[in-house]
XYZ file of C-alpha atoms in Angstrom:
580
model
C 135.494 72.996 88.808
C 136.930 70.459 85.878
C 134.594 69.359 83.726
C 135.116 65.578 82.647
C 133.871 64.070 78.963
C 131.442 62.332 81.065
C 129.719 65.349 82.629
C 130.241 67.297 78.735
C 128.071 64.602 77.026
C 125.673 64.830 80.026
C 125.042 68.628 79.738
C 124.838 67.755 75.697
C 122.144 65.458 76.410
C 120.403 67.790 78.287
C 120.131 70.979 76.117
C 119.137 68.484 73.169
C 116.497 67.406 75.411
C 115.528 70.648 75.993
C 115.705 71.717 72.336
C 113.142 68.926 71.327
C 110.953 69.897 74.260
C 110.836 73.244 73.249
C 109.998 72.729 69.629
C 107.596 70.180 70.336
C 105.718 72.946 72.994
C 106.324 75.662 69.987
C 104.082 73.410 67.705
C 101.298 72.345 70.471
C 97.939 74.204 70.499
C 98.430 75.422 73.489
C 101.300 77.332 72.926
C 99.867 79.455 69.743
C 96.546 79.785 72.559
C 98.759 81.232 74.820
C 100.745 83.477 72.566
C 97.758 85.413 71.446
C 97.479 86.723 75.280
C 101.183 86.158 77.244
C 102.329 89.527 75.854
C 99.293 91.517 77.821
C 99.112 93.370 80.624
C 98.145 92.204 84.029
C 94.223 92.264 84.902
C 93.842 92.761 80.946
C 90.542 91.310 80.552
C 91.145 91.025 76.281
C 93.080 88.003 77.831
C 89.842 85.689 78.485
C 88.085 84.412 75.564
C 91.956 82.676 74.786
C 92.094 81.673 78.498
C 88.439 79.840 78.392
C 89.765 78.438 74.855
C 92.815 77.171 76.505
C 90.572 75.894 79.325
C 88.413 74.153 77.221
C 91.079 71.838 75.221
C 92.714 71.076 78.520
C 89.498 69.655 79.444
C 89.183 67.885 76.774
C 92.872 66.499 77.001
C 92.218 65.850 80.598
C 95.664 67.863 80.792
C 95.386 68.705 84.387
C 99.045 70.736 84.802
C 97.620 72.487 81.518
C 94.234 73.245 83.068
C 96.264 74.673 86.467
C 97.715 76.933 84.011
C 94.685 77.806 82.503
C 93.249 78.911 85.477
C 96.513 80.392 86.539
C 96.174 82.642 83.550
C 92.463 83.467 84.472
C 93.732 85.039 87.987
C 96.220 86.811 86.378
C 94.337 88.308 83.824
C 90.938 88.694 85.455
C 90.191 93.026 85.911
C 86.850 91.766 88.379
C 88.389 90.327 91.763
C 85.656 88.637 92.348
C 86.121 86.360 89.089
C 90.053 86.450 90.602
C 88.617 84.684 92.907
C 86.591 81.572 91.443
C 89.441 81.306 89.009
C 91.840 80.977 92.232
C 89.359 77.815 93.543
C 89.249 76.555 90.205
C 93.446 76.349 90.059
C 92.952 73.778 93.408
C 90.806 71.900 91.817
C 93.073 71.269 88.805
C 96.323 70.794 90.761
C 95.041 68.495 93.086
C 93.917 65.963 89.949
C 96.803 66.642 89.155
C 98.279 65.155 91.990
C 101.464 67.106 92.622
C 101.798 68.352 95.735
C 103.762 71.492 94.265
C 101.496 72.343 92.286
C 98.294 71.849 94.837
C 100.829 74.600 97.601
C 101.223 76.957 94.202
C 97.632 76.853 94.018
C 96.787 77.446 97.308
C 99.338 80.395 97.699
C 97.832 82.559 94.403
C 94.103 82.019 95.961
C 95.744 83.559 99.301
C 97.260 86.424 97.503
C 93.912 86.976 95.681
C 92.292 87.744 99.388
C 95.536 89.503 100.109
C 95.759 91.616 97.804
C 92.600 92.287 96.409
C 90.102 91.917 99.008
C 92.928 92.887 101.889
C 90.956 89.506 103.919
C 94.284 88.925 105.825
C 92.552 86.414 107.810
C 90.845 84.075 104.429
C 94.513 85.062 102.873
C 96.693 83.283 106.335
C 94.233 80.405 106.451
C 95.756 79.107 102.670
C 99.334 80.297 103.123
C 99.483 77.840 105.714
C 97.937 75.356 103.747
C 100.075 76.327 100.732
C 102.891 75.777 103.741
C 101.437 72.200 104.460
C 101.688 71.022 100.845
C 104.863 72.646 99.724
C 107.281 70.567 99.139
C 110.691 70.010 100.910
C 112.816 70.534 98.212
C 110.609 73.478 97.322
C 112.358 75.836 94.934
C 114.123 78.818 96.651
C 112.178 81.078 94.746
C 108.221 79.915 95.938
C 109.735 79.120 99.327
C 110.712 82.872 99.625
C 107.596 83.876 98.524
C 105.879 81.395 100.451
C 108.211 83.047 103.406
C 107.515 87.003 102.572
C 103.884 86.566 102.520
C 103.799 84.822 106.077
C 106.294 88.410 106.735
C 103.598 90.806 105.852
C 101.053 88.694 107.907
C 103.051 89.278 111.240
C 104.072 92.692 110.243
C 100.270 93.727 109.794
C 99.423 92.503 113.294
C 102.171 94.710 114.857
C 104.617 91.402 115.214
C 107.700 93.813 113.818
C 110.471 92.089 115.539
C 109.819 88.782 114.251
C 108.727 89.919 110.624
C 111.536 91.849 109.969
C 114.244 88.798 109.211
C 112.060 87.550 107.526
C 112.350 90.301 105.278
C 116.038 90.919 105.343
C 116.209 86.755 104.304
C 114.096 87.178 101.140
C 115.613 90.744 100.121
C 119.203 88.884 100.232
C 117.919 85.825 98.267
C 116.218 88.058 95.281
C 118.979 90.290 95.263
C 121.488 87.275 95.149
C 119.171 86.059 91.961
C 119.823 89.385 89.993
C 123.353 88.910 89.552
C 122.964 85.660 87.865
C 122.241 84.997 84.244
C 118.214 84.250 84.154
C 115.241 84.442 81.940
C 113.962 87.898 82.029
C 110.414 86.771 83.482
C 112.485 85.244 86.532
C 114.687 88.865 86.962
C 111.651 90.654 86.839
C 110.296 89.296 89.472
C 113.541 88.361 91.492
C 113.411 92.158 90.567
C 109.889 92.646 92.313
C 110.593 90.745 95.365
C 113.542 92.310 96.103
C 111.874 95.662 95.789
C 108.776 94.121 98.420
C 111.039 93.048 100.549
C 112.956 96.370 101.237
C 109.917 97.925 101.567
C 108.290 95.815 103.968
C 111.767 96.051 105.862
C 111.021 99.923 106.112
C 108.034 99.704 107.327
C 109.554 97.299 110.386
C 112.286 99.430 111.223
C 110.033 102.426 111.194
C 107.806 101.147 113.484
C 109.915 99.922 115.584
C 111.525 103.649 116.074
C 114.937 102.902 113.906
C 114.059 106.015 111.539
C 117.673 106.252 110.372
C 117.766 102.519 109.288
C 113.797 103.152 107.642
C 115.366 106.159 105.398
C 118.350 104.506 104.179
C 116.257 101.718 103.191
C 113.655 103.372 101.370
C 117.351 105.524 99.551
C 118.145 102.279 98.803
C 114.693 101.727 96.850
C 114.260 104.165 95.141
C 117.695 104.545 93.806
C 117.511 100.779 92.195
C 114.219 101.432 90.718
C 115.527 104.781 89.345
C 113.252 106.556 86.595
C 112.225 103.223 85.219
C 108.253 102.570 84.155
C 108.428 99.352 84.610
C 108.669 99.411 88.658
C 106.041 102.225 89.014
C 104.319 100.069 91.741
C 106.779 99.606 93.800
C 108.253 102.990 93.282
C 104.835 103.919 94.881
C 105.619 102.053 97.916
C 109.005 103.756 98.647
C 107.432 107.352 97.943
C 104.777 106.295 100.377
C 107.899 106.017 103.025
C 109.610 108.988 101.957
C 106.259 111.093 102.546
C 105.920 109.464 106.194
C 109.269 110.600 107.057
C 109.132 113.918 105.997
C 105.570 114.421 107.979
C 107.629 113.193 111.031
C 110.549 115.571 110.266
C 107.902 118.115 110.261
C 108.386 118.853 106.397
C 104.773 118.816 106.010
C 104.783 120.755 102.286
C 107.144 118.020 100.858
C 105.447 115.281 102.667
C 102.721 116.371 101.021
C 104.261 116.314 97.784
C 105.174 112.408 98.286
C 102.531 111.209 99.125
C 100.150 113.188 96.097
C 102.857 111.327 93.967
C 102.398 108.026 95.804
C 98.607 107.702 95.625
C 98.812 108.420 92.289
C 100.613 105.237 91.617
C 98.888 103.284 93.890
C 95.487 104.387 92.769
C 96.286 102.624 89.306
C 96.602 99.304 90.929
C 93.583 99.787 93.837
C 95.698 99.533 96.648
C 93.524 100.444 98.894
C 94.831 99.815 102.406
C 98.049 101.619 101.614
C 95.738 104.518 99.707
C 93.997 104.786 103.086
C 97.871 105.474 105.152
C 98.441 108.399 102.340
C 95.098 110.514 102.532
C 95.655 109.815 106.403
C 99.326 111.188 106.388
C 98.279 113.789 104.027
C 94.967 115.048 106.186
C 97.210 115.549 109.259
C 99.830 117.011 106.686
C 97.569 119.740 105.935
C 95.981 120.028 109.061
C 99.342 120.948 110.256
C 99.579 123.590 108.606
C 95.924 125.067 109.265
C 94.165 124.003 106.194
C 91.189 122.305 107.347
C 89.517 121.571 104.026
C 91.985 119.766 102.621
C 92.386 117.907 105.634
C 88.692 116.730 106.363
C 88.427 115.883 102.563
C 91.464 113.388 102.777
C 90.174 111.896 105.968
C 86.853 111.464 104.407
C 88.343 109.656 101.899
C 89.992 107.027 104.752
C 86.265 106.509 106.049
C 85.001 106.272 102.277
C 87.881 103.116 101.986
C 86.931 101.837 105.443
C 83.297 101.311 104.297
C 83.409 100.307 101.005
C 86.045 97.295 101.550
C 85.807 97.091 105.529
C 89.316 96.540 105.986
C 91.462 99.440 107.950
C 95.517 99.614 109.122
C 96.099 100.146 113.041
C 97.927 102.823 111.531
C 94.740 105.180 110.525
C 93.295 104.588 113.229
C 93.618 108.398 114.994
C 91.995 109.964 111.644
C 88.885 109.169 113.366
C 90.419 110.710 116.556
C 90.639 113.954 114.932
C 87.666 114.057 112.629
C 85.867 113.205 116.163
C 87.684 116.249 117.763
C 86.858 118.259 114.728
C 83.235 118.223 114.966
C 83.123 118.492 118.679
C 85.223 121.896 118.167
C 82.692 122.971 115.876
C 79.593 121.948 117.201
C 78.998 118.958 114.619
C 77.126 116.863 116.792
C 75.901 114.852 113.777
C 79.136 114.317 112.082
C 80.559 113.823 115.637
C 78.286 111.136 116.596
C 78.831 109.282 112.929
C 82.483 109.326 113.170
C 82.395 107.732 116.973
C 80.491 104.904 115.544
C 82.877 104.647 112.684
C 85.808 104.406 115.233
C 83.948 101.747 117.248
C 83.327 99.570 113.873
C 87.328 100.064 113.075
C 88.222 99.024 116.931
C 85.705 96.215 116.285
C 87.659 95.001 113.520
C 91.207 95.462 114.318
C 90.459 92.795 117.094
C 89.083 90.542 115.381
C 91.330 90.420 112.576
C 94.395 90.903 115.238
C 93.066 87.890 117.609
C 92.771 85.533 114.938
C 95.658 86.612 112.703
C 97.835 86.745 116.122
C 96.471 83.217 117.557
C 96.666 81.462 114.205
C 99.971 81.690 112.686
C 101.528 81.292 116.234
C 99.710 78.099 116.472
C 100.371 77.252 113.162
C 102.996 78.234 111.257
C 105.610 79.318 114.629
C 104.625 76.176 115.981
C 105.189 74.221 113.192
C 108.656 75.754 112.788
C 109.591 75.169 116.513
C 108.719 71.394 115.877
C 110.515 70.742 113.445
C 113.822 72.187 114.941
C 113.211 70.163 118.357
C 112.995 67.291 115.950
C 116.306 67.869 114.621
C 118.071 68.317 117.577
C 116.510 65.560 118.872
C 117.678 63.158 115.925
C 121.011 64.872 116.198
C 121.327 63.552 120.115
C 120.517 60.313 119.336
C 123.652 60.215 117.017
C 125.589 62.185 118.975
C 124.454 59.731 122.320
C 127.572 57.916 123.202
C 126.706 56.694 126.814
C 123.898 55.229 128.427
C 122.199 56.226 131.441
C 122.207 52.834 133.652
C 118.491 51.362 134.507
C 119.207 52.209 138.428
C 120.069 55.975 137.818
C 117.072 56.059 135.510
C 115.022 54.461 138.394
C 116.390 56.927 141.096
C 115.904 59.735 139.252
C 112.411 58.904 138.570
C 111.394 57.964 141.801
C 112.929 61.664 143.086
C 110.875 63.278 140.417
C 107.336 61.856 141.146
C 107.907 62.444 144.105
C 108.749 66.203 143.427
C 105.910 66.859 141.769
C 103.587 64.512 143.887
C 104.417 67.081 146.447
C 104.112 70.477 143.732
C 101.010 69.061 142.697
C 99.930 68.867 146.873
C 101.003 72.352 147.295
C 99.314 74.056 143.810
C 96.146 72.383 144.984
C 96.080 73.923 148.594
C 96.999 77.158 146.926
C 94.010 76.874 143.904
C 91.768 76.228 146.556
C 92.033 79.422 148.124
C 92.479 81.293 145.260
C 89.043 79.864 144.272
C 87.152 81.254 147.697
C 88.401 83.823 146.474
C 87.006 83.881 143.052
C 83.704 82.458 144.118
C 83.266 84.762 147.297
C 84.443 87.691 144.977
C 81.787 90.855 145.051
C 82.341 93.460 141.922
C 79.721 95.794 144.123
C 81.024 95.373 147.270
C 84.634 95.219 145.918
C 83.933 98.963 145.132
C 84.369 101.527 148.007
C 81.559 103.549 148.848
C 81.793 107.319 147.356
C 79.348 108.616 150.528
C 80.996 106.808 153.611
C 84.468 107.472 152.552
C 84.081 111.323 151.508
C 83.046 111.393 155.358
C 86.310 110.622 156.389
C 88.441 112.089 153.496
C 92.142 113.554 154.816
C 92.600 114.676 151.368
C 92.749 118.476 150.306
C 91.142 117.993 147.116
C 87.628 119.834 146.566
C 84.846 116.463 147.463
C 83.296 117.170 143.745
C 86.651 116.904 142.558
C 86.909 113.612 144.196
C 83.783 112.129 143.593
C 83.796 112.612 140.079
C 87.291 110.718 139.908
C 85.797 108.003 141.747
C 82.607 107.762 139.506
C 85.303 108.220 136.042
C 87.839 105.334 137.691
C 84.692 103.100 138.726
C 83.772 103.237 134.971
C 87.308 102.883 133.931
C 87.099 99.671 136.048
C 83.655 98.424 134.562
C 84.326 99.164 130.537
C 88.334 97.564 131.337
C 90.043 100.517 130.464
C 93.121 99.174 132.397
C 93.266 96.372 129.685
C 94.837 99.016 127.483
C 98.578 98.301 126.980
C 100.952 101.082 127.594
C 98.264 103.229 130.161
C 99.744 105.092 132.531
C 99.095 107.249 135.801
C 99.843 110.801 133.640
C 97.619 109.358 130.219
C 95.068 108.458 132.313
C 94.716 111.236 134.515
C 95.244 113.231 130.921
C 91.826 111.329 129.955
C 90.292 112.061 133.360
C 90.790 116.346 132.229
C 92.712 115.928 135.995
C 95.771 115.853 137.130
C 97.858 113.285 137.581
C 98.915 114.373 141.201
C 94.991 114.537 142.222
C 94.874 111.082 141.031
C 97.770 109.499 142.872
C 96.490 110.630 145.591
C 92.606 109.739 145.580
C 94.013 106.512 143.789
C 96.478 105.851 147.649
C 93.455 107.439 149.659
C 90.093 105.564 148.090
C 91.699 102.051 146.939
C 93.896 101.511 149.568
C 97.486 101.287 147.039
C 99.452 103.318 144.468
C 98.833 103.320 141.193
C 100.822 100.659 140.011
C 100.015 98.170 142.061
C 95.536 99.465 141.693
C 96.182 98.601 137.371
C 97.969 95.265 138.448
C 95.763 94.360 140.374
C 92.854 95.154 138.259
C 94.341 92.997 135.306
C 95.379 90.219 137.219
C 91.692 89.529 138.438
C 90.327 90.112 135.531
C 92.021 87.743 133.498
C 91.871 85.512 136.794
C 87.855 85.513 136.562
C 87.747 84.970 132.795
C 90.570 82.177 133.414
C 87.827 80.507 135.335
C 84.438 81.167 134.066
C 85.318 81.323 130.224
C 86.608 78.402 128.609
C 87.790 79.911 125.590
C 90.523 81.877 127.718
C 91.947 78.847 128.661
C 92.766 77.638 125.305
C 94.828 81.246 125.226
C 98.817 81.249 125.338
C 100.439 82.772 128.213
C 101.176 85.562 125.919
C 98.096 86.362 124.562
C 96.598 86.104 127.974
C 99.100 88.647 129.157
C 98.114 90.735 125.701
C 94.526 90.852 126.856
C 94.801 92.077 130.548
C 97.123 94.984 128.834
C 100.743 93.764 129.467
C 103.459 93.044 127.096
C 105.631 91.317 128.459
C 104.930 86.856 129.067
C 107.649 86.417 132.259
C 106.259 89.581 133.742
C 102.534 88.628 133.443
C 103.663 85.497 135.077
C 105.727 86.720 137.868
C 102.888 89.037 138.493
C 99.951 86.457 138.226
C 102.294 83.965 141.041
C 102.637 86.872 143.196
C 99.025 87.926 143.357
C 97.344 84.476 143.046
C 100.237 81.962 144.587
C 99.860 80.025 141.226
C 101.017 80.302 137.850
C 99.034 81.359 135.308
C 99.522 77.815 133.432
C 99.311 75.459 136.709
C 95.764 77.625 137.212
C 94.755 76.565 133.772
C 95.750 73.062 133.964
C 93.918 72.499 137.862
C 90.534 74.251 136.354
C 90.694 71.980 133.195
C 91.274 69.026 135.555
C 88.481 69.869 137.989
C 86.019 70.593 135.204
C 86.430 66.994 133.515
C 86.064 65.509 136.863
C 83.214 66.796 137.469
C 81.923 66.236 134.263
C 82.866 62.898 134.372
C 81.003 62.246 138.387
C 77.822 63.867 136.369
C 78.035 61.266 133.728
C 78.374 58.405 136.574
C 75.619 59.602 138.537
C 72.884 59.635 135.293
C 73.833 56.345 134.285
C 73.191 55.069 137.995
């Protein structure tokens, strides 16, 4: 590009501007405030009696972009989370007097990362990412916006959502790494520097749960080679060793696994990671329970529970260290230590679904949504501009007449079909749905032992009232594993007692239970199709649907929409008949 006299005495202009700017912030009292504390560490608390003097003479200036700052600083440099925190509120507050919007979605965004971060409140930290998402501005710079971006990423990864988390990922790794070849301040590399380190590693992590182990290990190569033997990345070497230590305990290398991760919670430890502390004792328990000692095993285990009830917060990933410290003690007797750890293991199932509901519900509805909106608006706005003919009125009216008409008639035919479906519902018996143990054992063809039988009756009739069939991914052979059975003995007192196969007895089962709650509990029917199919134990939306026709003669979403409409109507006829 040719640069014109014109565009020469512009950039002149500019840097002169700049120069004066700079000089006149060299001489301001805020900048000799600030340079007493800019060169310190992170969470160096020797920061804050210049942060509360910088504070203070913003306040008194009524400086509000100075008092963000201020505050800014105060997260930064806080070593007590909790004063993170009220620092973090304190930085909305001065942005939005400060009335810029970019600086009110900044604000919002730190606060998130303090829950994030330092409390590991996922749910508190979503809730002002997608505020911070709200407020950001359009012309947001690339930078924030792919911040913005990777934090939404390790939302959706943490809920299991690997597929659509992971380009998010490979989009922010490829802007950082695009910002380190250019000429920048070295604040900006560093943390170009940072992200592009985060990113990788959060890309790892997808592709290893999602079974691409080769692509996981090159990845975390990839890491660690850029960071190298520099100090200054210790964190995030951390991270990578973390990865390296997982993939050696699934190659079985238990010894150097073990290794990895020793040197990975050591870096970790420094910064209070906890949630990723929690994956390494796991990793490292099973390490050495591998290969037989049991000491160092239950200690690092231990030390999973100690994290789980000091900051309440737990990774679907530890989950089965409870498993085995459970199998542990019922090896060896420990019926104390047995019973402990089983109500540990409820308390973590209690709040993995919790945090997975709500984490799962809201940034589909909020954040996917609002993406998907936006889109159909622009390619609605680009047909309008692309719209060259015009549909004549006649067609128009034809083609409406033809469709009320089609759906006057769908409508006709969902309602006789609801109708039955709700006999059905309302005439439905869970005791008399069940067969009898005594009167069918009378006639039983089968040549299976009658205890054997009855006792997989009574263990399926309570796998039927707790919803064990809600569990995704059960099968005939895991749950006759659970059963201490056979699955052959199963299959065939499963044909014999319930009248079907196995497949079709766990369909079944799902599809009226989510059909009952579909109809008695209103908070189901503000569910997506997908989260509906999620809760009766299948992946998969179109075959939850398909399913749900097939069983019911209605689709899940024309159910939903005819019990809604009955409900306000009758609503409505009680409202008419009290004020008659």
């Amino acid at each position: 590009m040719k640069f014109s006299s014109f565009h020469i005495i512009i950039v002149l202009c500019l840097l002169h501007c700049e120069f004066l700017c700079a000089q006149q912030e060299e001489y301001s009292k805020y900048y000799y405030i600030r340079k007493n504390y800019e060169v310190f560490s992170e969470n160096d608390f020797r920061a804050l009696p210049f942060i509360r003097k910088y504070i203070a003479e913003a306040k008194k200036d009524k400086d509000y972009d100075k008092l963000y700052q201020g505050y800014a600083d105060g997260v930064e440099f806080s070593a007590d989370r909790t004063e993170k925190l009220k620092f973090a509120d304190s930085t909305i507050i001065a942005a939005k007097l400060s009335r810029k919007q970019a600086l009110v979605s900044s604000a919002y965004l730190e606060k998130g990362v303090v829950y994030y971060f330092h409390f590991k409140k996922y749910q508190l930290a979503l809730n002002e990412f997608l505020i911070a998402v709200q407020y950001a501005p359009k012309d947001t710079d690339p930078y924030y916006q792919n911040r913005l971006n990777y934090l939404i990423g390790v939302v959706k990864s943490y809920i299991g959502h690997y597929d659509e988390a992971l380009p998010i990922f490979i989009k922010t790794r490829n802007h950082f790494a695009s910002e380190l070849k250019k000429q920048q301040d070295p604040n900006i590399l560093y943390d170009s520097r940072r992200g592009n380190y985060n990113s990788l590693h959060q890309m790892a992590i997808c592709y290893r749960n999602m079974g691409k182990f080769s692509l996981a290990d090159s990845i975390v190569s990839i890491g660690l080679t850029e960071i190298g033997s520099t100090r200054e990345h210790r964190q995030e070497s951390g991270y990578f060793i973390k990865e390296k230590g997982i993939s050696e305990f699934r190659k079985k290398e238990f010894s150097t696994a073990i290794a990895s991760l020793i040197a990975s919670s050591v870096a970790l430890s420094k910064i209070n990671d906890f949630s990723w502390l929690a994956v390494n004792y796991s990793y490292l328990g099973k390490s050495y329970l591998e290969l037989g000692d049991e000491p160092h095993a239950l200690r690092n285990f231990e030390k999973v529970d100690s994290i789980f009830q000091k900051h309440g917060f737990i990774v679907p990933e530890v989950r089965d260290t409870y498993e085995l410290l459970i199998d542990h003690y019922k090896a060896n007797n420990g019926i104390e230590k047995q019973l402990y750890y089983t109500n540990q293991l409820l308390k973590v199932d209690s709040v993995l679904f919790r945090d997975f509901n709500y984490l799962s519900k809201k940034i589909s509805k909020e954040y996917d949504t609002r993406l998907l909106k936006e889109d159909k608006k622009r390619l609605e706005d680009k047909s309008i501009r692309d719209r060259v003919a015009q549909w004549g009125l006649g067609t128009v009216a034809v083609t409406l007449a033809a469709t009320m008409l089609f759906y006057k008639r769908r409508e006709k035919r969902i309602r006789k079909k609801y109708d039955i479906l709700e006999q059905k519902i309302k005439a439905r018996d869970s005791a008399n749905m069940a067969i009898k143990i005594e009167e069918k054992q009378d006639g039983n063809k089968l040549e299976i032992d009658p205890k054997v039988i009855e006792e997989i009756l009574h263990k399926l009739q309570d796998f039927e009232d707790k919803g064990g069939f809600r569990e995704n991914g059960i099968t005939q052979h895991k749950l006759a594993d659970k059963f201490d059975t056979n699955h052959f003995y199963l299959s065939q007192i499963v044909n014999e007692y319930k009248g079907m196969n196995f497949t079709k007895y766990l369909i079944d089962l799902r599809i009226k239970y989510i059909t009952d709650k579909l109809y008695n509990d209103p908070e189901y029917r503000k569910y997506k199709i997908e989260t509906l199919a999620e809760e009766c134990g299948m992946g998969s939306r179109n075959h939850f649907s398909k399913l749900f026709k097939e069983i019911n003669g209605i689709g899940p979403a024309d159910f939903i929409k005819r019990r809604k409409y009955d409900l306000d109507l009758d609503q409505n006829l009680a409202i008419e008949a009290v004020s008659q």
